[in-house]
Amino acid sequence: MAPHHVLKCCQRSLAWIPVIFINLVVGWSYYAYVVELCIFTIPNNAEKISYLVVFHLFFIMFIWSYWKTICSRPASPSKEFCLAKVEKEQYEKEQPDAQQDILKKAAVGLPVYTRTGTGAVRYCDHCQVIKPDRCHHCSTCDMCVLKMDHHCPWVNNCVGFSNYKFFVLFLAYSMLYCVFIAATVLQYFIKFWTHCRRRSVGDCPQNQLPDTHAKFHVLFLFFVAAMFFISILSLFSYHLWLVGKNRTTIEAFRAPVFRNGPDKNGFSLGFSRNVVEVFGDQKKYWMFPIYTSHGDGHSFVTRLLTLDPEQIAVGLQINGKSSVDGLASPKHILGNNINHIEGHQDDVAQTVTVTMESES
């Protein structure tokens, strides 16, 4: 037990190396831009001040969203998805077929509509919970994560329901941070590249800069910013596409399986509603790394064109608004008043409306 515990501690410590690396690079870029470029290199005060104001705006938003992604604890399934003590003891004794019967009985009344590839109820033997829709077990975090997208080593955290908006904003602001640095440094990069051998700015031609200690920082700053911008741009574009399709990275590679078969667009509600599910319905908060996502992470609206009779009989799940710290009970969600929800299909020009009255 002791060696295993020590190994776990070492793994957790080593997992912070990418985060430390990113913070060191960002810290150096701050020094290189503010001190070496703006203070020591740029002679024009108006240009210097304008650069510093915009730079600090992107820098603050970048750091804010980055650390919100790191510090937001992944949301895990609530107690309603755990087997009762008697059911758990019985489950451990039975054969696989009998185990599925136990899980099916336990899943009655829960908003669980996705299945395994073989049509079985999704159950995590490690965490001993029935997996809610879009929930997956992360071996690195050693827990089941609601609406898991992926485990990101650069933030040493799972990206899922509780921090996906923060992660997308982190990519957006890091990209803006890099492109702003590269764009404003470019002219001084060229001047340093064609530097004169004199040490004084006044002794050099107007299109050249003297050979000073700032040369290395400015030249390297441009290369690093351009390199990170290109790499982040592709990742950011991919996650914007995922948001528009209402998919996670896992679902993009393996379509979720419903009772009537796999459907890669099973959770897609149309572009605008997909965006609102991640960023919320108040646009004034979209650009800030504060929690505004819809739902509780346990249940998700599905396209009605793919609903099976059993799902309609159990109840149509609908996302509500809740904070991550006070996630609503899935059974409470099922008891909400439901007027109507329209389901849209991308490929077929057809709209289905289902009206359900709440019990009173």
mmCIF file with all atom_site columns, C-alpha atoms in Angstrom, residues 99-306:
data_model
loop_
_atom_site.group_PDB
_atom_site.id
_atom_site.type_symbol
_atom_site.label_atom_id
_atom_site.label_alt_id
_atom_site.label_comp_id
_atom_site.label_asym_id
_atom_site.label_entity_id
_atom_site.label_seq_id
_atom_site.pdbx_PDB_ins_code
_atom_site.Cartn_x
_atom_site.Cartn_y
_atom_site.Cartn_z
_atom_site.occupancy
_atom_site.B_iso_or_equiv
_atom_site.pdbx_formal_charge
_atom_site.auth_seq_id
_atom_site.auth_comp_id
_atom_site.auth_asym_id
_atom_site.auth_atom_id
_atom_site.pdbx_PDB_model_num
ATOM 1   C CA . GLN A 1 99  ? -26.580 -7.356 -12.791 1.00 0.00 ? 99  GLN A CA 1
ATOM 2   C CA . GLN A 1 100 ? -28.191 -5.593 -15.732 1.00 0.00 ? 100 GLN A CA 1
ATOM 3   C CA . ASP A 1 101 ? -31.663 -6.354 -14.373 1.00 0.00 ? 101 ASP A CA 1
ATOM 4   C CA . ILE A 1 102 ? -30.637 -4.724 -11.088 1.00 0.00 ? 102 ILE A CA 1
ATOM 5   C CA . LEU A 1 103 ? -29.288 -1.676 -12.897 1.00 0.00 ? 103 LEU A CA 1
ATOM 6   C CA . LYS A 1 104 ? -32.415 -1.328 -15.040 1.00 0.00 ? 104 LYS A CA 1
ATOM 7   C CA . LYS A 1 105 ? -34.611 -1.334 -11.955 1.00 0.00 ? 105 LYS A CA 1
ATOM 8   C CA . ALA A 1 106 ? -32.358 1.178  -10.209 1.00 0.00 ? 106 ALA A CA 1
ATOM 9   C CA . ALA A 1 107 ? -32.347 3.434  -13.301 1.00 0.00 ? 107 ALA A CA 1
ATOM 10  C CA . VAL A 1 108 ? -36.144 3.734  -13.380 1.00 0.00 ? 108 VAL A CA 1
ATOM 11  C CA . GLY A 1 109 ? -37.033 7.364  -12.680 1.00 0.00 ? 109 GLY A CA 1
ATOM 12  C CA . LEU A 1 110 ? -33.499 8.586  -13.420 1.00 0.00 ? 110 LEU A CA 1
ATOM 13  C CA . PRO A 1 111 ? -32.894 10.765 -16.517 1.00 0.00 ? 111 PRO A CA 1
ATOM 14  C CA . VAL A 1 112 ? -30.618 8.141  -18.083 1.00 0.00 ? 112 VAL A CA 1
ATOM 15  C CA . TYR A 1 113 ? -31.248 7.482  -21.772 1.00 0.00 ? 113 TYR A CA 1
ATOM 16  C CA . THR A 1 114 ? -27.863 6.573  -23.216 1.00 0.00 ? 114 THR A CA 1
ATOM 17  C CA . ARG A 1 115 ? -26.541 3.034  -23.206 1.00 0.00 ? 115 ARG A CA 1
ATOM 18  C CA . THR A 1 116 ? -23.358 1.105  -23.850 1.00 0.00 ? 116 THR A CA 1
ATOM 19  C CA . GLY A 1 117 ? -22.589 -0.227 -27.323 1.00 0.00 ? 117 GLY A CA 1
ATOM 20  C CA . THR A 1 118 ? -24.350 -3.472 -26.384 1.00 0.00 ? 118 THR A CA 1
ATOM 21  C CA . GLY A 1 119 ? -27.449 -1.671 -25.088 1.00 0.00 ? 119 GLY A CA 1
ATOM 22  C CA . ALA A 1 120 ? -26.663 -2.116 -21.380 1.00 0.00 ? 120 ALA A CA 1
ATOM 23  C CA . VAL A 1 121 ? -27.129 0.492  -18.649 1.00 0.00 ? 121 VAL A CA 1
ATOM 24  C CA . ARG A 1 122 ? -23.860 2.420  -18.240 1.00 0.00 ? 122 ARG A CA 1
ATOM 25  C CA . TYR A 1 123 ? -22.392 1.668  -14.817 1.00 0.00 ? 123 TYR A CA 1
ATOM 26  C CA . CYS A 1 124 ? -19.001 2.553  -13.347 1.00 0.00 ? 124 CYS A CA 1
ATOM 27  C CA . ASP A 1 125 ? -17.689 -0.354 -11.264 1.00 0.00 ? 125 ASP A CA 1
ATOM 28  C CA . HIS A 1 126 ? -14.890 1.838  -9.906  1.00 0.00 ? 126 HIS A CA 1
ATOM 29  C CA . CYS A 1 127 ? -17.095 4.678  -8.630  1.00 0.00 ? 127 CYS A CA 1
ATOM 30  C CA . GLN A 1 128 ? -20.121 2.376  -8.176  1.00 0.00 ? 128 GLN A CA 1
ATOM 31  C CA . VAL A 1 129 ? -22.605 4.768  -9.795  1.00 0.00 ? 129 VAL A CA 1
ATOM 32  C CA . ILE A 1 130 ? -24.982 4.599  -12.711 1.00 0.00 ? 130 ILE A CA 1
ATOM 33  C CA . LYS A 1 131 ? -23.460 6.984  -15.229 1.00 0.00 ? 131 LYS A CA 1
ATOM 34  C CA . PRO A 1 132 ? -25.667 9.941  -16.189 1.00 0.00 ? 132 PRO A CA 1
ATOM 35  C CA . ASP A 1 133 ? -25.861 10.814 -19.876 1.00 0.00 ? 133 ASP A CA 1
ATOM 36  C CA . ARG A 1 134 ? -22.544 12.146 -21.222 1.00 0.00 ? 134 ARG A CA 1
ATOM 37  C CA . CYS A 1 135 ? -20.737 11.192 -18.004 1.00 0.00 ? 135 CYS A CA 1
ATOM 38  C CA . HIS A 1 136 ? -17.454 9.241  -18.236 1.00 0.00 ? 136 HIS A CA 1
ATOM 39  C CA . HIS A 1 137 ? -14.813 7.977  -15.842 1.00 0.00 ? 137 HIS A CA 1
ATOM 40  C CA . CYS A 1 138 ? -11.465 9.778  -15.891 1.00 0.00 ? 138 CYS A CA 1
ATOM 41  C CA . SER A 1 139 ? -8.621  7.472  -14.884 1.00 0.00 ? 139 SER A CA 1
ATOM 42  C CA . THR A 1 140 ? -6.326  10.448 -14.224 1.00 0.00 ? 140 THR A CA 1
ATOM 43  C CA . CYS A 1 141 ? -8.735  12.250 -11.882 1.00 0.00 ? 141 CYS A CA 1
ATOM 44  C CA . ASP A 1 142 ? -9.958  8.858  -10.585 1.00 0.00 ? 142 ASP A CA 1
ATOM 45  C CA . MET A 1 143 ? -13.624 9.893  -10.702 1.00 0.00 ? 143 MET A CA 1
ATOM 46  C CA . CYS A 1 144 ? -16.673 10.031 -12.950 1.00 0.00 ? 144 CYS A CA 1
ATOM 47  C CA . VAL A 1 145 ? -17.012 13.485 -14.563 1.00 0.00 ? 145 VAL A CA 1
ATOM 48  C CA . LEU A 1 146 ? -20.309 14.980 -15.730 1.00 0.00 ? 146 LEU A CA 1
ATOM 49  C CA . LYS A 1 147 ? -20.342 15.807 -19.449 1.00 0.00 ? 147 LYS A CA 1
ATOM 50  C CA . MET A 1 148 ? -16.673 14.936 -19.684 1.00 0.00 ? 148 MET A CA 1
ATOM 51  C CA . ASP A 1 149 ? -14.886 16.393 -22.697 1.00 0.00 ? 149 ASP A CA 1
ATOM 52  C CA . HIS A 1 150 ? -11.274 15.368 -22.044 1.00 0.00 ? 150 HIS A CA 1
ATOM 53  C CA . HIS A 1 151 ? -8.518  15.490 -19.471 1.00 0.00 ? 151 HIS A CA 1
ATOM 54  C CA . CYS A 1 152 ? -6.192  18.391 -20.269 1.00 0.00 ? 152 CYS A CA 1
ATOM 55  C CA . PRO A 1 153 ? -2.605  18.139 -18.957 1.00 0.00 ? 153 PRO A CA 1
ATOM 56  C CA . TRP A 1 154 ? -2.034  21.879 -19.558 1.00 0.00 ? 154 TRP A CA 1
ATOM 57  C CA . VAL A 1 155 ? -4.591  22.720 -16.859 1.00 0.00 ? 155 VAL A CA 1
ATOM 58  C CA . ASN A 1 156 ? -4.058  19.497 -14.859 1.00 0.00 ? 156 ASN A CA 1
ATOM 59  C CA . ASN A 1 157 ? -7.814  19.050 -14.700 1.00 0.00 ? 157 ASN A CA 1
ATOM 60  C CA . CYS A 1 158 ? -10.719 17.378 -16.414 1.00 0.00 ? 158 CYS A CA 1
ATOM 61  C CA . VAL A 1 159 ? -12.611 19.607 -18.827 1.00 0.00 ? 159 VAL A CA 1
ATOM 62  C CA . GLY A 1 160 ? -16.298 18.897 -18.394 1.00 0.00 ? 160 GLY A CA 1
ATOM 63  C CA . PHE A 1 161 ? -19.645 20.331 -17.377 1.00 0.00 ? 161 PHE A CA 1
ATOM 64  C CA . SER A 1 162 ? -18.333 22.527 -14.560 1.00 0.00 ? 162 SER A CA 1
ATOM 65  C CA . ASN A 1 163 ? -15.560 24.298 -16.510 1.00 0.00 ? 163 ASN A CA 1
ATOM 66  C CA . TYR A 1 164 ? -16.108 23.817 -20.249 1.00 0.00 ? 164 TYR A CA 1
ATOM 67  C CA . LYS A 1 165 ? -17.092 27.468 -20.749 1.00 0.00 ? 165 LYS A CA 1
ATOM 68  C CA . PHE A 1 166 ? -13.940 28.551 -18.880 1.00 0.00 ? 166 PHE A CA 1
ATOM 69  C CA . PHE A 1 167 ? -11.828 26.271 -21.084 1.00 0.00 ? 167 PHE A CA 1
ATOM 70  C CA . VAL A 1 168 ? -13.242 27.713 -24.325 1.00 0.00 ? 168 VAL A CA 1
ATOM 71  C CA . LEU A 1 169 ? -12.663 31.256 -23.043 1.00 0.00 ? 169 LEU A CA 1
ATOM 72  C CA . PHE A 1 170 ? -9.137  30.282 -21.987 1.00 0.00 ? 170 PHE A CA 1
ATOM 73  C CA . LEU A 1 171 ? -8.422  29.194 -25.575 1.00 0.00 ? 171 LEU A CA 1
ATOM 74  C CA . ALA A 1 172 ? -9.998  32.379 -26.959 1.00 0.00 ? 172 ALA A CA 1
ATOM 75  C CA . TYR A 1 173 ? -8.097  34.791 -24.722 1.00 0.00 ? 173 TYR A CA 1
ATOM 76  C CA . SER A 1 174 ? -4.798  32.933 -25.017 1.00 0.00 ? 174 SER A CA 1
ATOM 77  C CA . MET A 1 175 ? -5.168  33.150 -28.793 1.00 0.00 ? 175 MET A CA 1
ATOM 78  C CA . LEU A 1 176 ? -5.923  36.892 -28.629 1.00 0.00 ? 176 LEU A CA 1
ATOM 79  C CA . TYR A 1 177 ? -3.027  37.367 -26.206 1.00 0.00 ? 177 TYR A CA 1
ATOM 80  C CA . CYS A 1 178 ? -0.615  35.674 -28.609 1.00 0.00 ? 178 CYS A CA 1
ATOM 81  C CA . VAL A 1 179 ? -1.853  37.358 -31.790 1.00 0.00 ? 179 VAL A CA 1
ATOM 82  C CA . PHE A 1 180 ? -1.734  40.804 -30.159 1.00 0.00 ? 180 PHE A CA 1
ATOM 83  C CA . ILE A 1 181 ? 1.849   40.252 -29.021 1.00 0.00 ? 181 ILE A CA 1
ATOM 84  C CA . ALA A 1 182 ? 2.922   38.934 -32.432 1.00 0.00 ? 182 ALA A CA 1
ATOM 85  C CA . ALA A 1 183 ? 1.228   41.805 -34.302 1.00 0.00 ? 183 ALA A CA 1
ATOM 86  C CA . THR A 1 184 ? 2.662   44.602 -32.149 1.00 0.00 ? 184 THR A CA 1
ATOM 87  C CA . VAL A 1 185 ? 6.128   43.077 -31.859 1.00 0.00 ? 185 VAL A CA 1
ATOM 88  C CA . LEU A 1 186 ? 6.480   42.439 -35.614 1.00 0.00 ? 186 LEU A CA 1
ATOM 89  C CA . GLN A 1 187 ? 7.799   45.871 -36.589 1.00 0.00 ? 187 GLN A CA 1
ATOM 90  C CA . TYR A 1 188 ? 10.402  45.818 -33.809 1.00 0.00 ? 188 TYR A CA 1
ATOM 91  C CA . PHE A 1 189 ? 11.255  42.226 -34.672 1.00 0.00 ? 189 PHE A CA 1
ATOM 92  C CA . ILE A 1 190 ? 12.145  43.419 -38.185 1.00 0.00 ? 190 ILE A CA 1
ATOM 93  C CA . LYS A 1 191 ? 14.126  46.381 -36.860 1.00 0.00 ? 191 LYS A CA 1
ATOM 94  C CA . PHE A 1 192 ? 16.117  44.182 -34.495 1.00 0.00 ? 192 PHE A CA 1
ATOM 95  C CA . TRP A 1 193 ? 16.675  41.654 -37.259 1.00 0.00 ? 193 TRP A CA 1
ATOM 96  C CA . THR A 1 194 ? 18.302  44.387 -39.320 1.00 0.00 ? 194 THR A CA 1
ATOM 97  C CA . HIS A 1 195 ? 19.973  45.998 -36.297 1.00 0.00 ? 195 HIS A CA 1
ATOM 98  C CA . CYS A 1 196 ? 22.920  48.331 -36.505 1.00 0.00 ? 196 CYS A CA 1
ATOM 99  C CA . ARG A 1 197 ? 26.088  47.715 -34.525 1.00 0.00 ? 197 ARG A CA 1
ATOM 100 C CA . ARG A 1 198 ? 25.820  50.936 -32.517 1.00 0.00 ? 198 ARG A CA 1
ATOM 101 C CA . ARG A 1 199 ? 24.558  50.983 -28.940 1.00 0.00 ? 199 ARG A CA 1
ATOM 102 C CA . SER A 1 200 ? 22.613  54.262 -29.149 1.00 0.00 ? 200 SER A CA 1
ATOM 103 C CA . VAL A 1 201 ? 19.197  54.659 -30.783 1.00 0.00 ? 201 VAL A CA 1
ATOM 104 C CA . GLY A 1 202 ? 20.086  58.140 -32.002 1.00 0.00 ? 202 GLY A CA 1
ATOM 105 C CA . ASP A 1 203 ? 23.146  56.869 -33.867 1.00 0.00 ? 203 ASP A CA 1
ATOM 106 C CA . CYS A 1 204 ? 21.139  54.216 -35.822 1.00 0.00 ? 204 CYS A CA 1
ATOM 107 C CA . PRO A 1 205 ? 19.000  54.675 -38.970 1.00 0.00 ? 205 PRO A CA 1
ATOM 108 C CA . GLN A 1 206 ? 15.247  55.139 -38.375 1.00 0.00 ? 206 GLN A CA 1
ATOM 109 C CA . ASN A 1 207 ? 14.358  51.644 -39.632 1.00 0.00 ? 207 ASN A CA 1
ATOM 110 C CA . GLN A 1 208 ? 16.906  49.912 -37.367 1.00 0.00 ? 208 GLN A CA 1
ATOM 111 C CA . LEU A 1 209 ? 17.427  49.404 -33.643 1.00 0.00 ? 209 LEU A CA 1
ATOM 112 C CA . PRO A 1 210 ? 20.689  49.168 -31.712 1.00 0.00 ? 210 PRO A CA 1
ATOM 113 C CA . ASP A 1 211 ? 22.162  45.895 -30.528 1.00 0.00 ? 211 ASP A CA 1
ATOM 114 C CA . THR A 1 212 ? 20.954  45.887 -26.875 1.00 0.00 ? 212 THR A CA 1
ATOM 115 C CA . HIS A 1 213 ? 19.895  43.278 -24.306 1.00 0.00 ? 213 HIS A CA 1
ATOM 116 C CA . ALA A 1 214 ? 16.255  43.700 -25.447 1.00 0.00 ? 214 ALA A CA 1
ATOM 117 C CA . LYS A 1 215 ? 17.080  42.133 -28.818 1.00 0.00 ? 215 LYS A CA 1
ATOM 118 C CA . PHE A 1 216 ? 16.907  38.517 -27.608 1.00 0.00 ? 216 PHE A CA 1
ATOM 119 C CA . HIS A 1 217 ? 13.608  39.035 -25.748 1.00 0.00 ? 217 HIS A CA 1
ATOM 120 C CA . VAL A 1 218 ? 11.879  40.782 -28.655 1.00 0.00 ? 218 VAL A CA 1
ATOM 121 C CA . LEU A 1 219 ? 13.044  38.284 -31.288 1.00 0.00 ? 219 LEU A CA 1
ATOM 122 C CA . PHE A 1 220 ? 12.172  35.245 -29.181 1.00 0.00 ? 220 PHE A CA 1
ATOM 123 C CA . LEU A 1 221 ? 8.866   36.792 -28.056 1.00 0.00 ? 221 LEU A CA 1
ATOM 124 C CA . PHE A 1 222 ? 7.671   37.026 -31.651 1.00 0.00 ? 222 PHE A CA 1
ATOM 125 C CA . PHE A 1 223 ? 8.558   33.404 -32.446 1.00 0.00 ? 223 PHE A CA 1
ATOM 126 C CA . VAL A 1 224 ? 6.914   32.060 -29.267 1.00 0.00 ? 224 VAL A CA 1
ATOM 127 C CA . ALA A 1 225 ? 3.733   34.124 -29.704 1.00 0.00 ? 225 ALA A CA 1
ATOM 128 C CA . ALA A 1 226 ? 3.364   33.135 -33.372 1.00 0.00 ? 226 ALA A CA 1
ATOM 129 C CA . MET A 1 227 ? 3.976   29.456 -32.605 1.00 0.00 ? 227 MET A CA 1
ATOM 130 C CA . PHE A 1 228 ? 1.437   29.330 -29.763 1.00 0.00 ? 228 PHE A CA 1
ATOM 131 C CA . PHE A 1 229 ? -1.112  31.283 -31.801 1.00 0.00 ? 229 PHE A CA 1
ATOM 132 C CA . ILE A 1 230 ? -1.016  28.780 -34.666 1.00 0.00 ? 230 ILE A CA 1
ATOM 133 C CA . SER A 1 231 ? -1.355  25.786 -32.350 1.00 0.00 ? 231 SER A CA 1
ATOM 134 C CA . ILE A 1 232 ? -4.140  27.323 -30.238 1.00 0.00 ? 232 ILE A CA 1
ATOM 135 C CA . LEU A 1 233 ? -6.066  28.512 -33.312 1.00 0.00 ? 233 LEU A CA 1
ATOM 136 C CA . SER A 1 234 ? -6.655  24.963 -34.533 1.00 0.00 ? 234 SER A CA 1
ATOM 137 C CA . LEU A 1 235 ? -7.747  23.758 -31.081 1.00 0.00 ? 235 LEU A CA 1
ATOM 138 C CA . PHE A 1 236 ? -10.019 26.760 -30.544 1.00 0.00 ? 236 PHE A CA 1
ATOM 139 C CA . SER A 1 237 ? -11.648 26.294 -33.965 1.00 0.00 ? 237 SER A CA 1
ATOM 140 C CA . TYR A 1 238 ? -12.286 22.627 -33.188 1.00 0.00 ? 238 TYR A CA 1
ATOM 141 C CA . HIS A 1 239 ? -13.985 23.412 -29.864 1.00 0.00 ? 239 HIS A CA 1
ATOM 142 C CA . LEU A 1 240 ? -16.111 26.141 -31.449 1.00 0.00 ? 240 LEU A CA 1
ATOM 143 C CA . TRP A 1 241 ? -17.306 23.464 -33.878 1.00 0.00 ? 241 TRP A CA 1
ATOM 144 C CA . LEU A 1 242 ? -18.058 21.146 -30.943 1.00 0.00 ? 242 LEU A CA 1
ATOM 145 C CA . VAL A 1 243 ? -20.051 23.888 -29.181 1.00 0.00 ? 243 VAL A CA 1
ATOM 146 C CA . GLY A 1 244 ? -22.072 24.503 -32.347 1.00 0.00 ? 244 GLY A CA 1
ATOM 147 C CA . LYS A 1 245 ? -22.844 20.783 -32.640 1.00 0.00 ? 245 LYS A CA 1
ATOM 148 C CA . ASN A 1 246 ? -23.384 20.293 -28.873 1.00 0.00 ? 246 ASN A CA 1
ATOM 149 C CA . ARG A 1 247 ? -20.846 17.477 -28.723 1.00 0.00 ? 247 ARG A CA 1
ATOM 150 C CA . THR A 1 248 ? -17.950 16.652 -26.464 1.00 0.00 ? 248 THR A CA 1
ATOM 151 C CA . THR A 1 249 ? -14.592 15.467 -27.756 1.00 0.00 ? 249 THR A CA 1
ATOM 152 C CA . ILE A 1 250 ? -15.515 11.943 -26.660 1.00 0.00 ? 250 ILE A CA 1
ATOM 153 C CA . GLU A 1 251 ? -18.836 12.098 -28.515 1.00 0.00 ? 251 GLU A CA 1
ATOM 154 C CA . ALA A 1 252 ? -17.119 13.427 -31.643 1.00 0.00 ? 252 ALA A CA 1
ATOM 155 C CA . PHE A 1 253 ? -15.050 10.237 -31.810 1.00 0.00 ? 253 PHE A CA 1
ATOM 156 C CA . ARG A 1 254 ? -17.736 7.862  -30.493 1.00 0.00 ? 254 ARG A CA 1
ATOM 157 C CA . ALA A 1 255 ? -21.413 8.726  -31.018 1.00 0.00 ? 255 ALA A CA 1
ATOM 158 C CA . PRO A 1 256 ? -23.611 8.378  -27.907 1.00 0.00 ? 256 PRO A CA 1
ATOM 159 C CA . VAL A 1 257 ? -25.826 5.294  -27.996 1.00 0.00 ? 257 VAL A CA 1
ATOM 160 C CA . PHE A 1 258 ? -29.512 5.776  -27.158 1.00 0.00 ? 258 PHE A CA 1
ATOM 161 C CA . ARG A 1 259 ? -32.116 3.052  -26.698 1.00 0.00 ? 259 ARG A CA 1
ATOM 162 C CA . ASN A 1 260 ? -32.849 3.174  -30.422 1.00 0.00 ? 260 ASN A CA 1
ATOM 163 C CA . GLY A 1 261 ? -29.201 3.201  -31.523 1.00 0.00 ? 261 GLY A CA 1
ATOM 164 C CA . PRO A 1 262 ? -26.242 5.588  -31.885 1.00 0.00 ? 262 PRO A CA 1
ATOM 165 C CA . ASP A 1 263 ? -26.924 9.190  -32.840 1.00 0.00 ? 263 ASP A CA 1
ATOM 166 C CA . LYS A 1 264 ? -24.028 11.654 -33.160 1.00 0.00 ? 264 LYS A CA 1
ATOM 167 C CA . ASN A 1 265 ? -26.502 14.572 -33.160 1.00 0.00 ? 265 ASN A CA 1
ATOM 168 C CA . GLY A 1 266 ? -28.603 13.235 -30.306 1.00 0.00 ? 266 GLY A CA 1
ATOM 169 C CA . PHE A 1 267 ? -27.975 16.258 -28.081 1.00 0.00 ? 267 PHE A CA 1
ATOM 170 C CA . SER A 1 268 ? -27.942 18.908 -30.823 1.00 0.00 ? 268 SER A CA 1
ATOM 171 C CA . LEU A 1 269 ? -30.786 21.426 -30.534 1.00 0.00 ? 269 LEU A CA 1
ATOM 172 C CA . GLY A 1 270 ? -29.744 23.837 -33.280 1.00 0.00 ? 270 GLY A CA 1
ATOM 173 C CA . PHE A 1 271 ? -26.738 26.163 -33.324 1.00 0.00 ? 271 PHE A CA 1
ATOM 174 C CA . SER A 1 272 ? -28.156 29.004 -31.212 1.00 0.00 ? 272 SER A CA 1
ATOM 175 C CA . ARG A 1 273 ? -29.539 26.732 -28.484 1.00 0.00 ? 273 ARG A CA 1
ATOM 176 C CA . ASN A 1 274 ? -26.330 24.707 -28.442 1.00 0.00 ? 274 ASN A CA 1
ATOM 177 C CA . VAL A 1 275 ? -24.324 27.873 -27.787 1.00 0.00 ? 275 VAL A CA 1
ATOM 178 C CA . VAL A 1 276 ? -26.765 28.975 -25.077 1.00 0.00 ? 276 VAL A CA 1
ATOM 179 C CA . GLU A 1 277 ? -26.395 25.612 -23.320 1.00 0.00 ? 277 GLU A CA 1
ATOM 180 C CA . VAL A 1 278 ? -22.674 26.287 -22.806 1.00 0.00 ? 278 VAL A CA 1
ATOM 181 C CA . PHE A 1 279 ? -22.582 30.092 -22.426 1.00 0.00 ? 279 PHE A CA 1
ATOM 182 C CA . GLY A 1 280 ? -26.039 30.816 -20.998 1.00 0.00 ? 280 GLY A CA 1
ATOM 183 C CA . ASP A 1 281 ? -28.846 33.019 -22.277 1.00 0.00 ? 281 ASP A CA 1
ATOM 184 C CA . GLN A 1 282 ? -27.424 36.328 -20.993 1.00 0.00 ? 282 GLN A CA 1
ATOM 185 C CA . LYS A 1 283 ? -24.976 37.472 -23.666 1.00 0.00 ? 283 LYS A CA 1
ATOM 186 C CA . LYS A 1 284 ? -23.455 40.139 -21.427 1.00 0.00 ? 284 LYS A CA 1
ATOM 187 C CA . TYR A 1 285 ? -21.759 37.341 -19.442 1.00 0.00 ? 285 TYR A CA 1
ATOM 188 C CA . TRP A 1 286 ? -20.507 35.307 -22.395 1.00 0.00 ? 286 TRP A CA 1
ATOM 189 C CA . MET A 1 287 ? -17.055 36.932 -22.448 1.00 0.00 ? 287 MET A CA 1
ATOM 190 C CA . PHE A 1 288 ? -16.427 36.552 -18.714 1.00 0.00 ? 288 PHE A CA 1
ATOM 191 C CA . PRO A 1 289 ? -15.200 33.342 -17.040 1.00 0.00 ? 289 PRO A CA 1
ATOM 192 C CA . ILE A 1 290 ? -18.146 33.122 -14.638 1.00 0.00 ? 290 ILE A CA 1
ATOM 193 C CA . TYR A 1 291 ? -20.487 30.162 -14.535 1.00 0.00 ? 291 TYR A CA 1
ATOM 194 C CA . THR A 1 292 ? -23.578 30.729 -16.729 1.00 0.00 ? 292 THR A CA 1
ATOM 195 C CA . SER A 1 293 ? -24.055 27.315 -18.383 1.00 0.00 ? 293 SER A CA 1
ATOM 196 C CA . HIS A 1 294 ? -27.522 25.753 -18.443 1.00 0.00 ? 294 HIS A CA 1
ATOM 197 C CA . GLY A 1 295 ? -28.495 22.600 -16.629 1.00 0.00 ? 295 GLY A CA 1
ATOM 198 C CA . ASP A 1 296 ? -27.268 20.491 -13.757 1.00 0.00 ? 296 ASP A CA 1
ATOM 199 C CA . GLY A 1 297 ? -24.990 18.146 -15.717 1.00 0.00 ? 297 GLY A CA 1
ATOM 200 C CA . HIS A 1 298 ? -27.132 15.088 -14.954 1.00 0.00 ? 298 HIS A CA 1
ATOM 201 C CA . SER A 1 299 ? -29.797 15.460 -17.649 1.00 0.00 ? 299 SER A CA 1
ATOM 202 C CA . PHE A 1 300 ? -29.763 16.988 -21.114 1.00 0.00 ? 300 PHE A CA 1
ATOM 203 C CA . VAL A 1 301 ? -32.369 17.924 -23.675 1.00 0.00 ? 301 VAL A CA 1
ATOM 204 C CA . THR A 1 302 ? -32.349 15.521 -26.619 1.00 0.00 ? 302 THR A CA 1
ATOM 205 C CA . ARG A 1 303 ? -33.723 15.866 -30.124 1.00 0.00 ? 303 ARG A CA 1
ATOM 206 C CA . LEU A 1 304 ? -37.350 14.706 -30.119 1.00 0.00 ? 304 LEU A CA 1
ATOM 207 C CA . LEU A 1 305 ? -36.980 13.098 -33.537 1.00 0.00 ? 305 LEU A CA 1
ATOM 208 C CA . THR A 1 306 ? -34.899 10.396 -31.908 1.00 0.00 ? 306 THR A CA 1
#
